[in-house]
mmCIF file of C-alpha atoms in Angstrom:
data_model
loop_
_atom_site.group_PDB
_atom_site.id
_atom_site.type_symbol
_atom_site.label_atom_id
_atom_site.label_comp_id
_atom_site.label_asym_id
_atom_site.label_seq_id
_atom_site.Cartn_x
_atom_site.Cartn_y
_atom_site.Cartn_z
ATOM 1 C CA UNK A 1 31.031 -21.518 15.905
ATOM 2 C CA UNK A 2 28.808 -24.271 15.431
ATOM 3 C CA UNK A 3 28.637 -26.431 11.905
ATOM 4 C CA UNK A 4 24.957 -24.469 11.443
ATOM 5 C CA UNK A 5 26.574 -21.128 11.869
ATOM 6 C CA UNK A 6 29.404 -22.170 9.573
ATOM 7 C CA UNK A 7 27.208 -22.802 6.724
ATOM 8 C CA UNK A 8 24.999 -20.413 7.352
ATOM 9 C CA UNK A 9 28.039 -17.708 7.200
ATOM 10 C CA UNK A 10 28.954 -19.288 4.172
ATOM 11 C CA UNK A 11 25.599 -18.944 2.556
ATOM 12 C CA UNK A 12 25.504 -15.559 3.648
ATOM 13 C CA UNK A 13 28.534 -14.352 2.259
ATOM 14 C CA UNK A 14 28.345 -16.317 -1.511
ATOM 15 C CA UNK A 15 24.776 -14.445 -1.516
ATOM 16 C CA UNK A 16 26.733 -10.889 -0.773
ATOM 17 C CA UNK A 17 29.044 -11.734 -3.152
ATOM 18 C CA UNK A 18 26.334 -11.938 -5.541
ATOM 19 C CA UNK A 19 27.328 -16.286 -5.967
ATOM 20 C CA UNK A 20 23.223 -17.288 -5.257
ATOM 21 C CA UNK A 21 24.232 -21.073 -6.355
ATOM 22 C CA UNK A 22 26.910 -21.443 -4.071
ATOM 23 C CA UNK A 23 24.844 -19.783 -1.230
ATOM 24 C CA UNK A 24 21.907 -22.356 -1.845
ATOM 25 C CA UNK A 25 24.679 -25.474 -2.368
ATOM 26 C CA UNK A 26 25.990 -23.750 1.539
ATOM 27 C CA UNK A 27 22.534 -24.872 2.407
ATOM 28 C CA UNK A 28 22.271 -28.554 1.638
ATOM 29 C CA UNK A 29 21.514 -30.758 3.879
ATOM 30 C CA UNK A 30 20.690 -28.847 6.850
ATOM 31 C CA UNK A 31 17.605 -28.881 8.959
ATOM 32 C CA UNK A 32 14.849 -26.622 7.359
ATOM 33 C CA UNK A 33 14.559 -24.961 10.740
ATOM 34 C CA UNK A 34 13.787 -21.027 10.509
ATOM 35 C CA UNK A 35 17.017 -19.540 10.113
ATOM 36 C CA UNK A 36 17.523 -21.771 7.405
ATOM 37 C CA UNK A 37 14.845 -21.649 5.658
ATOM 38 C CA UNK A 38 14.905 -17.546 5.891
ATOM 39 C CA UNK A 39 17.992 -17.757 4.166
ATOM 40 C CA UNK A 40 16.951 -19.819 1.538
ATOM 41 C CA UNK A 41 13.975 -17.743 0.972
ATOM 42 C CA UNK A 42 16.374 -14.923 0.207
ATOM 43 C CA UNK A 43 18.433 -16.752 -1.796
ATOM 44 C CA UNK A 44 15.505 -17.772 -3.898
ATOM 45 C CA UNK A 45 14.180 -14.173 -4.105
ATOM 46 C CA UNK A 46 18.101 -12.742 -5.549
ATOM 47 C CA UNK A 47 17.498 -15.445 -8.538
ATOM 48 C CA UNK A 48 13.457 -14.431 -9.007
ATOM 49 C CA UNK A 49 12.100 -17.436 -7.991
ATOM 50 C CA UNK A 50 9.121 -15.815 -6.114
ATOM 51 C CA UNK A 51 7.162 -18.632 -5.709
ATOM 52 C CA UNK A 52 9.694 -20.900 -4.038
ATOM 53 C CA UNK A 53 11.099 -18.194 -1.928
ATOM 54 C CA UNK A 54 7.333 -17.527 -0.556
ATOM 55 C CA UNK A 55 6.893 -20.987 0.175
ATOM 56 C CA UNK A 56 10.570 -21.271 1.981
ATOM 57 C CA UNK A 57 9.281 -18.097 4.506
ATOM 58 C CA UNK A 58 6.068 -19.556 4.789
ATOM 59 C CA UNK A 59 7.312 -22.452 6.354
ATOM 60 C CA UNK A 60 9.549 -20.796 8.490
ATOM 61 C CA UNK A 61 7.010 -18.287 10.108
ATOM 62 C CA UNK A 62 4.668 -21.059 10.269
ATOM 63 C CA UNK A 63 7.312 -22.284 12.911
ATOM 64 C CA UNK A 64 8.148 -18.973 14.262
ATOM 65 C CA UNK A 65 5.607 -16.366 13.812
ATOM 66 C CA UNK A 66 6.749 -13.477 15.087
ATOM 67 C CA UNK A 67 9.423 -12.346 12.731
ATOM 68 C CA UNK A 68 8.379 -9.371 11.180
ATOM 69 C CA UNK A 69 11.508 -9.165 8.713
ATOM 70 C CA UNK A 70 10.297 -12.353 6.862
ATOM 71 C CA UNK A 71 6.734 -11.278 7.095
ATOM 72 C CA UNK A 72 7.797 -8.180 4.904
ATOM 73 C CA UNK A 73 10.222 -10.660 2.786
ATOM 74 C CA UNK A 74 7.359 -12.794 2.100
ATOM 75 C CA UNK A 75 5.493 -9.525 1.310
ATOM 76 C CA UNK A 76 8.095 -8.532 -1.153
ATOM 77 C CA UNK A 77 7.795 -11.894 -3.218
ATOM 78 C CA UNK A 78 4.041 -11.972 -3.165
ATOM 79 C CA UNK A 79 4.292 -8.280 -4.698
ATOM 80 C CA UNK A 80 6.632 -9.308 -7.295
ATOM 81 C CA UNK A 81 4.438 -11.862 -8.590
ATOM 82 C CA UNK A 82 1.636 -9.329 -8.650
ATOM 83 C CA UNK A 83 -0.230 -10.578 -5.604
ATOM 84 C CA UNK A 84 -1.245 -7.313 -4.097
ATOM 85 C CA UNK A 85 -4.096 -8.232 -1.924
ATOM 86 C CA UNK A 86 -1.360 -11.317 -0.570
ATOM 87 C CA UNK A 87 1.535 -8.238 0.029
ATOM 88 C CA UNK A 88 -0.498 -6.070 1.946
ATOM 89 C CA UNK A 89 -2.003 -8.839 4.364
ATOM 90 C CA UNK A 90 1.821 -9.631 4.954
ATOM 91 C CA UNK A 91 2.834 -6.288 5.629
ATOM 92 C CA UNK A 92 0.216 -5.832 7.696
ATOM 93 C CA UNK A 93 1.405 -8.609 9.573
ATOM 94 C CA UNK A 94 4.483 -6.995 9.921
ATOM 95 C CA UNK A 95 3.229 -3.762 11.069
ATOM 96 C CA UNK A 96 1.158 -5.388 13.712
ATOM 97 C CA UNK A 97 4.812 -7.009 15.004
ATOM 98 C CA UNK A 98 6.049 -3.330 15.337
ATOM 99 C CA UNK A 99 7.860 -3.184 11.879
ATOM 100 C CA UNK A 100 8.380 0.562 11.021
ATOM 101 C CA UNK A 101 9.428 0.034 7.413
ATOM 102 C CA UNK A 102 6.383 -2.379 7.102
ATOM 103 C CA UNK A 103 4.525 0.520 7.580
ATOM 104 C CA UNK A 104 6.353 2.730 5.145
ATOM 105 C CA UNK A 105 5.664 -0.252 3.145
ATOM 106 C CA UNK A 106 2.001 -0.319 3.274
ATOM 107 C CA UNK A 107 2.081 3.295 2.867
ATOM 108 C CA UNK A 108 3.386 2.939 -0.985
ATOM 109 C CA UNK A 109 1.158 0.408 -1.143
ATOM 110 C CA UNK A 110 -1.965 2.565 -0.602
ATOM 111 C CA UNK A 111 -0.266 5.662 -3.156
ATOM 112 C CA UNK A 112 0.037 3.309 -5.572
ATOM 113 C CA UNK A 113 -1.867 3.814 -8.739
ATOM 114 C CA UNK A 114 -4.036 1.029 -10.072
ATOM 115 C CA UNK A 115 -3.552 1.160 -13.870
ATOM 116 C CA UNK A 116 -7.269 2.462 -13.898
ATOM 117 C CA UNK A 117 -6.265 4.798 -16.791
ATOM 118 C CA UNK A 118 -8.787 7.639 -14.944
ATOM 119 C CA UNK A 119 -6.525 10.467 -13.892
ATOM 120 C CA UNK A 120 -5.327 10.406 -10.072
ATOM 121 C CA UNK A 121 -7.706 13.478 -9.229
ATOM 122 C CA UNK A 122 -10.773 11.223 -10.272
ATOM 123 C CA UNK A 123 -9.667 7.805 -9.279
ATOM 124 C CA UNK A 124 -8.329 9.099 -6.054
ATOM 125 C CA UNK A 125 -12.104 9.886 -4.901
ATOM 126 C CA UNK A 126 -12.275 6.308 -4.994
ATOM 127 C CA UNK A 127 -9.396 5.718 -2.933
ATOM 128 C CA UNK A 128 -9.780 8.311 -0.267
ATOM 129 C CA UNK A 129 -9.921 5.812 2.654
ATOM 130 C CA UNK A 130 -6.625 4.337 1.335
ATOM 131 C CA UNK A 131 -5.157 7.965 0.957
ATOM 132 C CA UNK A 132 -6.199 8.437 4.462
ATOM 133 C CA UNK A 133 -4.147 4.761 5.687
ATOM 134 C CA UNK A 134 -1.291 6.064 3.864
ATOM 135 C CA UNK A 135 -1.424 9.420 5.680
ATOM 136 C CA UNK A 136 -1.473 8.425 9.108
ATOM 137 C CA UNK A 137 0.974 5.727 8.483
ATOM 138 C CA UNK A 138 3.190 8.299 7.073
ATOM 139 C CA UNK A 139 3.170 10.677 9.374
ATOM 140 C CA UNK A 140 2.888 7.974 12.669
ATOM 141 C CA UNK A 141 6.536 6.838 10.731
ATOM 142 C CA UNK A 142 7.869 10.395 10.774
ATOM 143 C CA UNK A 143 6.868 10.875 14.116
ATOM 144 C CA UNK A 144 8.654 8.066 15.476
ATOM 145 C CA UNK A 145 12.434 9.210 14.459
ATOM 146 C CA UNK A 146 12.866 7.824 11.056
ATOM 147 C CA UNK A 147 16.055 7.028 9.825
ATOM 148 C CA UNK A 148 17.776 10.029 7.391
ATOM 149 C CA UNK A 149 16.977 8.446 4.053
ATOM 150 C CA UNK A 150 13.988 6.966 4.507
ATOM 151 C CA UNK A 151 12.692 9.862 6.268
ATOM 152 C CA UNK A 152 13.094 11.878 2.980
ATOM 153 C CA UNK A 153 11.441 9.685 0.909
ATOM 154 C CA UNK A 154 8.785 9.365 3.982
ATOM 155 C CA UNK A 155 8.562 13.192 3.745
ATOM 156 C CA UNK A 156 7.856 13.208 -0.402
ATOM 157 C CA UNK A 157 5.100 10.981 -0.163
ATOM 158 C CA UNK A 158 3.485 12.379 2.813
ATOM 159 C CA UNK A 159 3.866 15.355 0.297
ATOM 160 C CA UNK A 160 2.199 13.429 -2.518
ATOM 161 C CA UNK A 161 -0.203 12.424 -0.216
ATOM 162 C CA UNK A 162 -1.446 15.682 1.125
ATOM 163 C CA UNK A 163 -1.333 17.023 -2.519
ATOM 164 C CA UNK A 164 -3.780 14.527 -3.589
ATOM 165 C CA UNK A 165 -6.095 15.166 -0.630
ATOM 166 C CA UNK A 166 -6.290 18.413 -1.588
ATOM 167 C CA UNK A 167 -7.502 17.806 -5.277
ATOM 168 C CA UNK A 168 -10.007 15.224 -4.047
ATOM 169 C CA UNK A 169 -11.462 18.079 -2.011
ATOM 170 C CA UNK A 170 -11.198 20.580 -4.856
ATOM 171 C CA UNK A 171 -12.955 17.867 -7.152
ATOM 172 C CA UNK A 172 -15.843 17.152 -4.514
ATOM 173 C CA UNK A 173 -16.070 20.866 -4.298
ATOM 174 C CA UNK A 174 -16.322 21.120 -8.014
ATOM 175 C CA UNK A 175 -18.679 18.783 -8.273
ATOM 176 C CA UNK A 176 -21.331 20.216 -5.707
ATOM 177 C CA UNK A 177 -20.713 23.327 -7.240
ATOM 178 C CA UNK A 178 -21.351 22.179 -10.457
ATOM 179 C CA UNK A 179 -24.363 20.327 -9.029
ATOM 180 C CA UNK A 180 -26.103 23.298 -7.706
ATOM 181 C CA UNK A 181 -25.918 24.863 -10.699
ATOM 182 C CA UNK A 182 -27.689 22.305 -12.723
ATOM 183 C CA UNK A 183 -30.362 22.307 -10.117
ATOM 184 C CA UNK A 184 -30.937 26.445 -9.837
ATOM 185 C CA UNK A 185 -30.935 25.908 -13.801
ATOM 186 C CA UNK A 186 -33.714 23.328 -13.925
ATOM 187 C CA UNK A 187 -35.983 25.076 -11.334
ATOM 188 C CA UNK A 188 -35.584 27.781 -13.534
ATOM 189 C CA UNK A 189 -36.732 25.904 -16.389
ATOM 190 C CA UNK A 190 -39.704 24.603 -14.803
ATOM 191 C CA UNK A 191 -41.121 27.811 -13.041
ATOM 192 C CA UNK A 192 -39.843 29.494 -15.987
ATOM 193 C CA UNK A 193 -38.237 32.318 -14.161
ATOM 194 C CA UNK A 194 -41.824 33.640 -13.011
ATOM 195 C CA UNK A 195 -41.920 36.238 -10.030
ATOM 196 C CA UNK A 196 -43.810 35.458 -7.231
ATOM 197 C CA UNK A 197 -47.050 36.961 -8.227
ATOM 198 C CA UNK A 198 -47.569 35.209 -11.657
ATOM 199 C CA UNK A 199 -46.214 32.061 -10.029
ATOM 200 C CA UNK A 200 -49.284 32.245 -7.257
ATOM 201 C CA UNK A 201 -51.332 32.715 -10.109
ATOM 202 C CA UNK A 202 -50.187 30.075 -12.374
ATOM 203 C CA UNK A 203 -50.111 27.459 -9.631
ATOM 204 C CA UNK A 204 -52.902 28.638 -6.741
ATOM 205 C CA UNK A 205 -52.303 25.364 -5.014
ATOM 206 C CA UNK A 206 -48.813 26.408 -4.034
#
């Protein structure tokens, strides 16, 4: 093997042995091309360093763009620093590439709640067309031949999914039900319950 895929084995290996300093010391002074750089990114993502580790697989797919593996790892860090909007453009990205668990990714994405404090069968009227995403996603995933384990934790949220449909409907239902009701009752109020006769009579215009 080359002296790149020496040190690069190295790397690998102190990072699996859970050594992250020794992994990134593997690293010095080799080319940033993008298997380097990849690695690094890793590296800097197993000690939390979010930011750096964005930056390293930033660099590298602005080399080589179609890697859908760091477009999700780039994903992951922008989500751990809280930078939603960022995460799901990446794993979008990703998806676009053909990246299954990207889309499994994006899925959780679009279930997740928002901190709103409103319970999930009000604040999920508001997120119907993400509900939707999630659904097809979901079940395009399943369809496909998922792998065991993810396909069970595919299957529970395709669960929670459908489960939260359903009390968006029941709460839209409600609601025009409810609605109705308030109307009959005010028409009531203003014709004051007359039959037809005395209503002719009180209002000959009608």
């Amino acid at each position: 093997p080359s002296a790149l895929g020496q040190a690069l084995a190295r790397a690998r290996g102190a990072l699996a042995a859970g050594d992250p300093g020794k992994a990134m010391a593997a690293l010095e002074g080799l080319e940033p091309t993008a298997p380097v750089l990849n690695l690094r990114g890793r590296i800097l993502m197993a000690t939390g360093r979010l930011a750096q580790a964005e930056a390293a697989f930033e660099q590298s797919l602005a080399a080589r763009p179609a890697q859908p593996a760091i477009w999700e790892q780039r994903a992951l860090a922008a989500r751990g620093r809280g930078e939603l909007t960022d995460a799901r453009r990446w794993l979008a990205k990703a998806e676009s590439l053909g990246s299954p668990t990207a889309a499994l990714r994006l899925a959780r994405l679009d279930l997740a709640r928002d901190g709103s404090g409103w319970p999930d069968w009000i604040a999920d009227v508001g997120r119907w067309p993400r509900l939707g995403a999630a659904r097809g996603r979901l079940e395009a995933y399943l369809d496909a031949g998922a792998p065991g384990g993810e396909a069970d934790g595919a299957r529970a949220l395709l669960a929670e999914v459908r489960r939260r449909q359903r009390a968006v409907w029941i709460t839209l239902g409600g609601g025009g039900l409810a609605l109705l009701l308030l109307l009959g009752l005010g028409l009531r109020r203003v014709w004051g319950g007359a039959g037809l006769e005395a209503l002719l009579a009180r209002h000959p215009e009608t």
